[in-house]
Structures are given as structure tokens and as C-alpha cells.
mmCIF file of C-alpha atoms and ligand atoms in Angstrom:
data_model
loop_
_atom_site.group_PDB
_atom_site.id
_atom_site.type_symbol
_atom_site.label_atom_id
_atom_site.label_comp_id
_atom_site.label_asym_id
_atom_site.label_seq_id
_atom_site.Cartn_x
_atom_site.Cartn_y
_atom_site.Cartn_z
ATOM 1 C CA MET C 1 -3.622 4.675 14.342
ATOM 2 C CA ASN C 2 -2.645 2.987 11.199
ATOM 3 C CA ARG C 3 1.299 3.524 10.191
ATOM 4 C CA ILE C 4 0.433 3.203 6.984
ATOM 5 C CA LYS C 5 -2.341 5.309 5.175
ATOM 6 C CA LYS C 6 -4.022 5.410 1.760
ATOM 7 C CA GLY C 7 -2.051 7.800 -0.446
ATOM 8 C CA ASP C 8 1.325 6.906 0.877
ATOM 9 C CA THR C 9 4.219 5.612 -1.230
ATOM 10 C CA VAL C 10 5.678 2.318 0.094
ATOM 11 C CA GLU C 11 8.436 -0.110 -0.957
ATOM 12 C CA VAL C 12 8.232 -3.928 -1.032
ATOM 13 C CA ILE C 13 10.796 -5.341 1.353
ATOM 14 C CA THR C 14 10.553 -9.105 0.758
ATOM 15 C CA GLY C 15 9.152 -11.348 -2.030
ATOM 16 C CA GLU C 16 8.978 -10.959 -5.821
ATOM 17 C CA PHE C 17 8.248 -7.270 -6.021
ATOM 18 C CA ARG C 18 11.057 -6.563 -3.625
ATOM 19 C CA GLY C 19 12.356 -3.138 -4.252
ATOM 20 C CA GLU C 20 9.168 -1.523 -6.266
ATOM 21 C CA ARG C 21 7.675 1.611 -5.330
ATOM 22 C CA GLY C 22 4.092 2.566 -5.172
ATOM 23 C CA ALA C 23 1.072 4.585 -3.643
ATOM 24 C CA VAL C 24 -0.926 3.022 -1.343
ATOM 25 C CA ARG C 25 -4.416 3.002 -2.809
ATOM 26 C CA ILE C 26 -6.290 0.527 -0.493
ATOM 27 C CA VAL C 27 -5.842 -0.039 3.186
ATOM 28 C CA LEU C 28 -7.617 -2.957 4.664
ATOM 29 C CA PRO C 29 -6.754 -3.109 8.171
ATOM 30 C CA LYS C 30 -8.801 -6.258 9.302
ATOM 31 C CA GLU C 31 -6.881 -8.350 6.769
ATOM 32 C CA GLY C 32 -3.624 -6.394 7.382
ATOM 33 C CA ARG C 33 -3.067 -5.685 3.983
ATOM 34 C CA VAL C 34 -2.759 -3.289 1.377
ATOM 35 C CA VAL C 35 -3.253 -2.656 -2.301
ATOM 36 C CA VAL C 36 -0.260 -0.950 -4.300
ATOM 37 C CA SER C 37 -0.581 0.803 -7.264
ATOM 38 C CA GLY C 38 1.084 -0.982 -10.314
ATOM 39 C CA ILE C 39 2.369 -3.801 -7.472
ATOM 40 C CA ASN C 40 1.216 -7.325 -7.401
ATOM 41 C CA LEU C 41 -0.666 -7.042 -10.751
ATOM 42 C CA VAL C 42 -2.700 -10.520 -11.327
ATOM 43 C CA LYS C 43 -3.980 -11.529 -14.425
ATOM 44 C CA ARG C 44 -7.286 -13.301 -14.411
ATOM 45 C CA HIS C 45 -9.312 -14.390 -17.165
ATOM 46 C CA GLN C 46 -13.331 -13.540 -17.268
ATOM 47 C CA ARG C 47 -16.182 -14.573 -18.896
ATOM 48 C CA PRO C 48 -19.147 -12.679 -19.485
ATOM 49 C CA THR C 49 -21.758 -13.575 -17.057
ATOM 50 C CA GLY C 50 -25.555 -13.409 -17.293
ATOM 51 C CA ARG C 51 -27.562 -10.508 -18.360
ATOM 52 C CA VAL C 52 -25.040 -7.834 -17.066
ATOM 53 C CA ARG C 53 -22.388 -6.857 -19.123
ATOM 54 C CA THR C 54 -18.953 -7.433 -17.659
ATOM 55 C CA GLN C 55 -15.383 -6.795 -19.242
ATOM 56 C CA ALA C 56 -14.692 -10.104 -20.675
ATOM 57 C CA GLY C 57 -11.222 -11.391 -21.605
ATOM 58 C CA ILE C 58 -8.108 -10.842 -19.445
ATOM 59 C CA ILE C 59 -8.282 -8.632 -16.382
ATOM 60 C CA GLU C 60 -5.713 -7.102 -14.684
ATOM 61 C CA PHE C 61 -5.874 -6.054 -11.106
ATOM 62 C CA GLU C 62 -3.837 -5.611 -8.031
ATOM 63 C CA ALA C 63 -3.979 -7.943 -5.427
ATOM 64 C CA PRO C 64 -3.471 -7.092 -1.890
ATOM 65 C CA LEU C 65 0.081 -7.620 0.047
ATOM 66 C CA ARG C 66 0.732 -7.852 3.260
ATOM 67 C CA LEU C 67 1.305 -5.276 5.631
ATOM 68 C CA SER C 68 4.458 -6.483 6.792
ATOM 69 C CA ASN C 69 5.721 -7.052 3.552
ATOM 70 C CA VAL C 70 6.057 -3.316 2.469
ATOM 71 C CA ALA C 71 7.532 -0.244 4.315
ATOM 72 C CA LEU C 72 6.962 3.344 4.338
ATOM 73 C CA VAL C 73 8.856 5.749 1.956
ATOM 74 C CA CYS C 74 9.362 9.237 3.764
ATOM 75 C CA PRO C 75 7.966 11.785 1.433
ATOM 76 C CA ARG C 76 10.779 14.201 2.559
ATOM 77 C CA CYS C 77 13.781 12.394 2.632
ATOM 78 C CA HIS C 78 12.705 9.775 0.087
ATOM 79 C CA GLN C 79 14.138 6.781 2.286
ATOM 80 C CA ARG C 80 12.542 3.465 3.504
ATOM 81 C CA THR C 81 11.704 4.204 6.720
ATOM 82 C CA LYS C 82 9.529 3.271 9.734
ATOM 83 C CA VAL C 83 7.132 5.687 11.397
ATOM 84 C CA ALA C 84 7.375 6.925 14.731
ATOM 85 C CA PHE C 85 4.091 8.712 16.668
ATOM 86 C CA GLN C 86 3.909 11.929 18.364
ATOM 87 C CA ILE C 87 1.298 13.032 20.442
ATOM 88 C CA ASP C 88 0.531 16.942 20.011
ATOM 89 C CA GLY C 89 -0.589 19.051 22.540
ATOM 90 C CA GLU C 90 -4.376 18.292 21.646
ATOM 91 C CA GLY C 91 -4.084 14.665 22.412
ATOM 92 C CA GLY C 92 -3.972 14.045 18.785
ATOM 93 C CA LYS C 93 -0.992 11.697 17.282
ATOM 94 C CA SER C 94 1.120 12.456 14.019
ATOM 95 C CA ARG C 95 3.408 10.425 12.314
ATOM 96 C CA LEU C 96 7.264 11.127 12.104
ATOM 97 C CA CYS C 97 9.947 9.769 9.888
ATOM 98 C CA LYS C 98 11.941 7.930 12.062
ATOM 99 C CA LYS C 99 15.193 8.932 9.751
ATOM 100 C CA CYS C 100 14.836 12.702 8.840
ATOM 101 C CA GLY C 101 12.372 13.434 12.226
ATOM 102 C CA GLU C 102 10.200 15.128 9.748
ATOM 103 C CA PRO C 103 6.178 14.952 10.229
ATOM 104 C CA ILE C 104 4.799 12.525 7.214
ATOM 105 C CA ASP C 105 1.029 13.926 7.225
HETATM 106 ZN ZN1 ZN B 201 12.325 11.158 6.124
#
């Protein structure tokens, strides 16, 4: 089970965007990366290609960040936190905030 899921709010803890918060849009488990809404925007120049009508000019997109560079923000206490896992009666796992002890899911 991943400690960070799509839809979570995370805070960047290192690098150029340190301290910025955003919602996780995409989790890339194989790469160990996440795409966070509004963070790590990269501009790319794009030319129209072939017959397919593509958007020309400058496009902006969010480049993935390393999972190790972001921390989960607890939706209850709004603090940057670590995730604890709790095993429930049915053998499933749920996430808990280590700061306030509240469930995150
Ligand atoms: Zn909390």
C-alpha cells in the first residue's frame, strides 16, 4: 500500500519548490514519483506535427516529483506528517496520521 495516493495533499520538502503544497494528480509507483497539481511546472515549446492537429507554441505541464521529496499533508490537522499503517479487523490496512492519529482515508 502506498503512503501517498491520488487526491492527497502533499508538501514539497526539498528543492526549488520547498514549502509548496498541491494535490496529487498522478502516482507513478514504478518511477517512485508523483505529479502534483501546480508544482514543478515545465514549459515546453511544441511544433505542430504532421496531419494531427496539436497545440502549437508553449505548453506548460507538471513534471513528476520524487516521492522522497514530498510529504503528506494530513487532511485533519493540516500538518506535514508521516503515515502510520493500521491493520483493521478484516485484514485491510488503513492510513493514520502520525501527528494527530486520525485516519487519512
Ligand atoms: Zn493529522
